[in-house]
PDB file of C-alpha atoms in Angstrom:
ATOM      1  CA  UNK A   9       0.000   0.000   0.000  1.00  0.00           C
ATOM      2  CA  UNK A  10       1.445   3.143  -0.797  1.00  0.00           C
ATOM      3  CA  UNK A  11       1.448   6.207   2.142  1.00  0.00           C
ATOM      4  CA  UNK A  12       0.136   8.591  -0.763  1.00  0.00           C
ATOM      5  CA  UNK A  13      -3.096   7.181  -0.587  1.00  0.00           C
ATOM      6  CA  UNK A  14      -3.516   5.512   3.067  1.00  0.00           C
ATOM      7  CA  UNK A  15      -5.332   8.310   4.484  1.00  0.00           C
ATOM      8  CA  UNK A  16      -8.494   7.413   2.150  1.00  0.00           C
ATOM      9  CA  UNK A  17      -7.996   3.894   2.597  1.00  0.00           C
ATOM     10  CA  UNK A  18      -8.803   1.115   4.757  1.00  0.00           C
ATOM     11  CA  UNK A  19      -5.979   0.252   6.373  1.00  0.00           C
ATOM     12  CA  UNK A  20      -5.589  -2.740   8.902  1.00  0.00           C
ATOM     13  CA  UNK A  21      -3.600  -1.666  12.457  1.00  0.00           C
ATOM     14  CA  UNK A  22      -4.130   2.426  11.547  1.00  0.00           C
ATOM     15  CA  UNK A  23      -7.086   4.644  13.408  1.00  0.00           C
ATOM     16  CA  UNK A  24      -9.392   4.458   9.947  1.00  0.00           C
ATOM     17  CA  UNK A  25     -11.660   7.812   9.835  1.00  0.00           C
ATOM     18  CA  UNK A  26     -14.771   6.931   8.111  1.00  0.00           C
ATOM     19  CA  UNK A  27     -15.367  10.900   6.898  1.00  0.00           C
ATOM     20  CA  UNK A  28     -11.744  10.279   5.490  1.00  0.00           C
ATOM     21  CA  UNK A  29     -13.256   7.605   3.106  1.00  0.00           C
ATOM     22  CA  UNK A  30     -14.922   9.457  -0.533  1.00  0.00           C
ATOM     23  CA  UNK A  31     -17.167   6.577  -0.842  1.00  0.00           C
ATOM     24  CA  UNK A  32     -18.792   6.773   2.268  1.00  0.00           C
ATOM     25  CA  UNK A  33     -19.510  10.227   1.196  1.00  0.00           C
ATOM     26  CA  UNK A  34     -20.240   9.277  -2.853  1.00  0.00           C
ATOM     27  CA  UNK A  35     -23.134   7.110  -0.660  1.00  0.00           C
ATOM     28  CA  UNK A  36     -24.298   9.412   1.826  1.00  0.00           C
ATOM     29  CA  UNK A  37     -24.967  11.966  -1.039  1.00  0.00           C
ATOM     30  CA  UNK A  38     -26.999   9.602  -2.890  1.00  0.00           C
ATOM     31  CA  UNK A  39     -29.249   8.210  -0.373  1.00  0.00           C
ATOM     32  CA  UNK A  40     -29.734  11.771   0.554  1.00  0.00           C
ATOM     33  CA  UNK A  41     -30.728  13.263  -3.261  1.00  0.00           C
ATOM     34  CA  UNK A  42     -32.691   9.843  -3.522  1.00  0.00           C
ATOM     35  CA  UNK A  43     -34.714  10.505  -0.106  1.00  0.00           C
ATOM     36  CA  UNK A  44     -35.096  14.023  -0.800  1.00  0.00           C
ATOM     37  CA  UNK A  45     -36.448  13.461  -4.497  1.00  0.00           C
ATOM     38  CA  UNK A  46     -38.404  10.618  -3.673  1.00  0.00           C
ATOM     39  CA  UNK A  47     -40.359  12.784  -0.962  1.00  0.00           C
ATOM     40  CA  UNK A  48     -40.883  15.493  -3.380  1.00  0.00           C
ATOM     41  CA  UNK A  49     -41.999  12.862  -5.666  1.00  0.00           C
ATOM     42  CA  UNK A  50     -44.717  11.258  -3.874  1.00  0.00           C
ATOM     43  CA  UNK A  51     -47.168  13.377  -5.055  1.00  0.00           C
ATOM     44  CA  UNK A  52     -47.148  12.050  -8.313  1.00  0.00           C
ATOM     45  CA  UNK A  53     -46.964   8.492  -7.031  1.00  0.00           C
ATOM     46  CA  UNK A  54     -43.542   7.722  -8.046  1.00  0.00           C
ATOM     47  CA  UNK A  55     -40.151   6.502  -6.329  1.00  0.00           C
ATOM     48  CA  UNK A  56     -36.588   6.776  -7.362  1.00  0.00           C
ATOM     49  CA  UNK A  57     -36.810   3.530  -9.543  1.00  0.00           C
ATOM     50  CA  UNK A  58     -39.274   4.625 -11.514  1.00  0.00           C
ATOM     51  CA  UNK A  59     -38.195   8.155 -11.863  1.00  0.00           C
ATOM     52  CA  UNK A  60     -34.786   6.703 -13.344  1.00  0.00           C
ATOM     53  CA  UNK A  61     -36.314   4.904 -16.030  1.00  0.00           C
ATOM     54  CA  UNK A  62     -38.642   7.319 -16.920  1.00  0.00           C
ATOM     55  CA  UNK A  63     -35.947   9.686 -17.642  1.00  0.00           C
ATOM     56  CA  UNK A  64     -33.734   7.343 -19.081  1.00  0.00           C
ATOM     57  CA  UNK A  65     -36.392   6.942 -21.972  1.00  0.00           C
ATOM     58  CA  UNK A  66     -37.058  10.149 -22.524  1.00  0.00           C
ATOM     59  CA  UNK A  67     -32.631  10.556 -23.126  1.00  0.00           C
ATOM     60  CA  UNK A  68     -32.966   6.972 -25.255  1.00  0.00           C
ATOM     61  CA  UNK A  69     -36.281   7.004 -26.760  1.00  0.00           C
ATOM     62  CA  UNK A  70     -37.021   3.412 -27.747  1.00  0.00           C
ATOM     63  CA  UNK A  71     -34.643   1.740 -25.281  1.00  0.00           C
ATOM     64  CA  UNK A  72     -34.082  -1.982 -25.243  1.00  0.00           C
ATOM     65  CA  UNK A  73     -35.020  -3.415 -21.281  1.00  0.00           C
ATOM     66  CA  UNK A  74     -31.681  -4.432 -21.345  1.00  0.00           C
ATOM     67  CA  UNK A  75     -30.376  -0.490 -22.544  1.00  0.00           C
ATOM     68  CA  UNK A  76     -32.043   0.362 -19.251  1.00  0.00           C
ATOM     69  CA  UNK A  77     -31.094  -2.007 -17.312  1.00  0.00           C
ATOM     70  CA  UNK A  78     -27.868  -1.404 -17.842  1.00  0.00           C
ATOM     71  CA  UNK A  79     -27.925   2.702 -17.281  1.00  0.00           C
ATOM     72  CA  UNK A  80     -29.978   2.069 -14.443  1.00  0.00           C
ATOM     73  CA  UNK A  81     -27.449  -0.422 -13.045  1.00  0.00           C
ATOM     74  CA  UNK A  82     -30.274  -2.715 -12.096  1.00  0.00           C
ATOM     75  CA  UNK A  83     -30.785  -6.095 -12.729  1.00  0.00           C
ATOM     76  CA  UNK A  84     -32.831  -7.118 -15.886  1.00  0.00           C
ATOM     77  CA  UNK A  85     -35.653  -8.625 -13.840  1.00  0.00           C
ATOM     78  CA  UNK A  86     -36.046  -5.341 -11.579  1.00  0.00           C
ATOM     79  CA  UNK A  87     -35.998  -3.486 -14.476  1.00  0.00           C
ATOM     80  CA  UNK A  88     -38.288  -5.652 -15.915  1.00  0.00           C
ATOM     81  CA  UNK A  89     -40.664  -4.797 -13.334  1.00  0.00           C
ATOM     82  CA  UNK A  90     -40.709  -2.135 -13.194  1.00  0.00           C
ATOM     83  CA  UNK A  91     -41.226  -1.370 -16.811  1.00  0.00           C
ATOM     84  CA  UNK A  92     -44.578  -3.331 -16.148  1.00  0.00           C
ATOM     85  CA  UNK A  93     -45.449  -1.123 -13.697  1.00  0.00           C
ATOM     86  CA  UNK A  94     -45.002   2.017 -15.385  1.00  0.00           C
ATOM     87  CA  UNK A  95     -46.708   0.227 -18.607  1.00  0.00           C
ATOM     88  CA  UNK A  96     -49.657  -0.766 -16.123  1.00  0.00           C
ATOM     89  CA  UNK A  97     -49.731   3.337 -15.087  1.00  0.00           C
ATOM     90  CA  UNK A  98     -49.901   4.148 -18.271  1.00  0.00           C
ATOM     91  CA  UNK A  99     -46.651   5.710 -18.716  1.00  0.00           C
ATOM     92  CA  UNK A 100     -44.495   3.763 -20.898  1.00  0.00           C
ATOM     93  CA  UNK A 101     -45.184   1.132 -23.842  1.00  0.00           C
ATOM     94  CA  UNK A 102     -43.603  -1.899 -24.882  1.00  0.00           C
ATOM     95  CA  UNK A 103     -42.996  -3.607 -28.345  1.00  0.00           C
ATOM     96  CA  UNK A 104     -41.119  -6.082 -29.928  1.00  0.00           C
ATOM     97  CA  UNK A 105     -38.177  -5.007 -32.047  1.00  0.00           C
ATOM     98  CA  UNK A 106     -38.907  -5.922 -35.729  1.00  0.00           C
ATOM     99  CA  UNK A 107     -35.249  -7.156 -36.319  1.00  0.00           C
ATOM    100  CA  UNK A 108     -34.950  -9.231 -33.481  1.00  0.00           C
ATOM    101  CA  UNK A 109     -38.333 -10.401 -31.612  1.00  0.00           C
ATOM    102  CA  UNK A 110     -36.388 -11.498 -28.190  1.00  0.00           C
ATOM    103  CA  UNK A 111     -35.891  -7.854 -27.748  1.00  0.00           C
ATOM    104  CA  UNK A 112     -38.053  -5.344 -25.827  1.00  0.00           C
ATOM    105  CA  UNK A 113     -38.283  -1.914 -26.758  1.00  0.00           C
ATOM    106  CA  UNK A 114     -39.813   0.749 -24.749  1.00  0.00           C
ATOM    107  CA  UNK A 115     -40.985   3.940 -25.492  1.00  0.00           C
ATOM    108  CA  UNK A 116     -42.615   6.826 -23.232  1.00  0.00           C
ATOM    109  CA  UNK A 117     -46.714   7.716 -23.931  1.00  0.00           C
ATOM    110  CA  UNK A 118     -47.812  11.038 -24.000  1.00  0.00           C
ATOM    111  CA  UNK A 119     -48.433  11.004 -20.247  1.00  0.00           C
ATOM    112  CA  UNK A 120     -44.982   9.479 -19.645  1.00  0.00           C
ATOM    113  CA  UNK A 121     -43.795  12.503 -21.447  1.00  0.00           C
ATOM    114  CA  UNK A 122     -45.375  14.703 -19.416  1.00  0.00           C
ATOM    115  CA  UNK A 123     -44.484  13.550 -15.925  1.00  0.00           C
ATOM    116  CA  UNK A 124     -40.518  13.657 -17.332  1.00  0.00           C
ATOM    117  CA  UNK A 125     -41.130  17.441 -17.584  1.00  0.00           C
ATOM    118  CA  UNK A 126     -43.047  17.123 -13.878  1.00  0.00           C
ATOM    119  CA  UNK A 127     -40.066  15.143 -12.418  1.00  0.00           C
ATOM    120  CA  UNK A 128     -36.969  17.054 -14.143  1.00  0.00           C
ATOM    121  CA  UNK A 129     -38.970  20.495 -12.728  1.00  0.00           C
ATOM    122  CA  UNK A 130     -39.464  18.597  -9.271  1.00  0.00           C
ATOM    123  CA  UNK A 131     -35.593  17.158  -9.375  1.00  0.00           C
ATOM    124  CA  UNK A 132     -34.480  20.032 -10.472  1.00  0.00           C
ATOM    125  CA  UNK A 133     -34.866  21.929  -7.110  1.00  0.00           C
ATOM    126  CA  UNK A 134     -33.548  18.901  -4.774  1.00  0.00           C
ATOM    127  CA  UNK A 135     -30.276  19.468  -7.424  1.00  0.00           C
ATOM    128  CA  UNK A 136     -30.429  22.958  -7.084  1.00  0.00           C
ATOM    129  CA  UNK A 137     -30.339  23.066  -3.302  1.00  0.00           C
ATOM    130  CA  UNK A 138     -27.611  20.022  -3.252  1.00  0.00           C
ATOM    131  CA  UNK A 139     -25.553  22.517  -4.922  1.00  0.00           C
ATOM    132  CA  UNK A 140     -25.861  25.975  -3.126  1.00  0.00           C
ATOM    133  CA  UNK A 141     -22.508  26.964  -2.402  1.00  0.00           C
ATOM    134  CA  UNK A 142     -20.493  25.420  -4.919  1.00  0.00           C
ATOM    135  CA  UNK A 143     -19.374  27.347  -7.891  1.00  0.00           C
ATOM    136  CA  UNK A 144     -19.646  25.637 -11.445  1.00  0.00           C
ATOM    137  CA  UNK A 145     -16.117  25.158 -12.101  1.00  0.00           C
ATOM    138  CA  UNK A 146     -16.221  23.121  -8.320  1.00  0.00           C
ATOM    139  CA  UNK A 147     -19.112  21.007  -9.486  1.00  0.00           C
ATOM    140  CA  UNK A 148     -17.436  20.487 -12.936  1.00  0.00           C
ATOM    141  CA  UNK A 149     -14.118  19.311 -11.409  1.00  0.00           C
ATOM    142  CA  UNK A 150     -15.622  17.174  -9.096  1.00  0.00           C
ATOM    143  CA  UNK A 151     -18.053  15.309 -12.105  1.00  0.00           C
ATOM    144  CA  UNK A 152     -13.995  15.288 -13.876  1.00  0.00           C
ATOM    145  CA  UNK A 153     -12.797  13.033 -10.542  1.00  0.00           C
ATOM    146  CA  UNK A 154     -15.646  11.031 -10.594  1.00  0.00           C
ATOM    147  CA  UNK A 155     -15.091  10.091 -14.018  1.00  0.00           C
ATOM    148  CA  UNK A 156     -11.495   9.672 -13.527  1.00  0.00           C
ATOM    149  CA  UNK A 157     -12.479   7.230 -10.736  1.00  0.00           C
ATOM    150  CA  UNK A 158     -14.922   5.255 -12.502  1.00  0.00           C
ATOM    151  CA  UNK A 159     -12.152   4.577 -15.616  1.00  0.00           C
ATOM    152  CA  UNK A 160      -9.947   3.451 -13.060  1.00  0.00           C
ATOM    153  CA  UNK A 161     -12.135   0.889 -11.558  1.00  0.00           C
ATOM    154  CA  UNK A 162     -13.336   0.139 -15.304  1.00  0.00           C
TER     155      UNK A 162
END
């Protein structure tokens, strides 16, 4: 183990500071945006889960389950679910893609559509408030680390 790092790692026989650790924090700030979105969110009958693949579809229109599944990080069979839920709101509709039958597309309705502009307005000020006193170039060089980060564990 090199010292450069040992601070922000966790190391056997040292005093380890959990507030030391960035993932503990990379966590904490996404159960918090999660919990505060989903409250805001209840009012429209919707969760986190849902939410994320709603707005996946409206950035991939016609999505494969497994497109979504994969930028939601989820499991095919969650996903799968939940598609079925949001098809049973109305909210999303599923067909079978003409070149190859085994795969699902989905595709946002009208009223899907409309609660993407409902949540992004409704997300928007949880993300807003998560980023009071931060300048731009701060929140653009910390997006830059967490990329960094995710190529190295790529």
């Amino acid at each position: 183990m090199t010292k450069k790092y040992s601070k922000f790692l966790l190391a056997s026989g040292e005093a380890f500071n959990l507030e030391d650790f960035p993932y503990y924090w990379i966590t904490q700030v996404h159960a918090q945006c999660v919990k505060n979105e989903d409250h805001a969110l209840k009012k429209y009958g919707l969760d986190n889960s849902r939410r994320r693949i709603l707005l996946a579809l409206k950035s991939k229109p016609h999505a494969s389950v497994s497109d979504l599944s994969e930028m939601m990080v989820s499991k095919m069979s969650t996903t799968t679910k939940i598609i079925y839920r949001l098809k049973d709101e109305g909210l999303v509709e599923t067909y079978s893609c003409e070149e190859d039958a085994r795969i699902t597309r989905v595709v946002l309705t009208e009223k899907g559509n409309q609660m993407t502009h409902k949540i992004k307005d409704l997300s928007n000020i949880v993300l807003e408030q998560s980023y009071e006193g931060l300048t731009p170039l701060q929140i653009e060089k910390m997006i830059e680390s967490l990329k960094h980060i995710f190529k190295n564990l790529s």
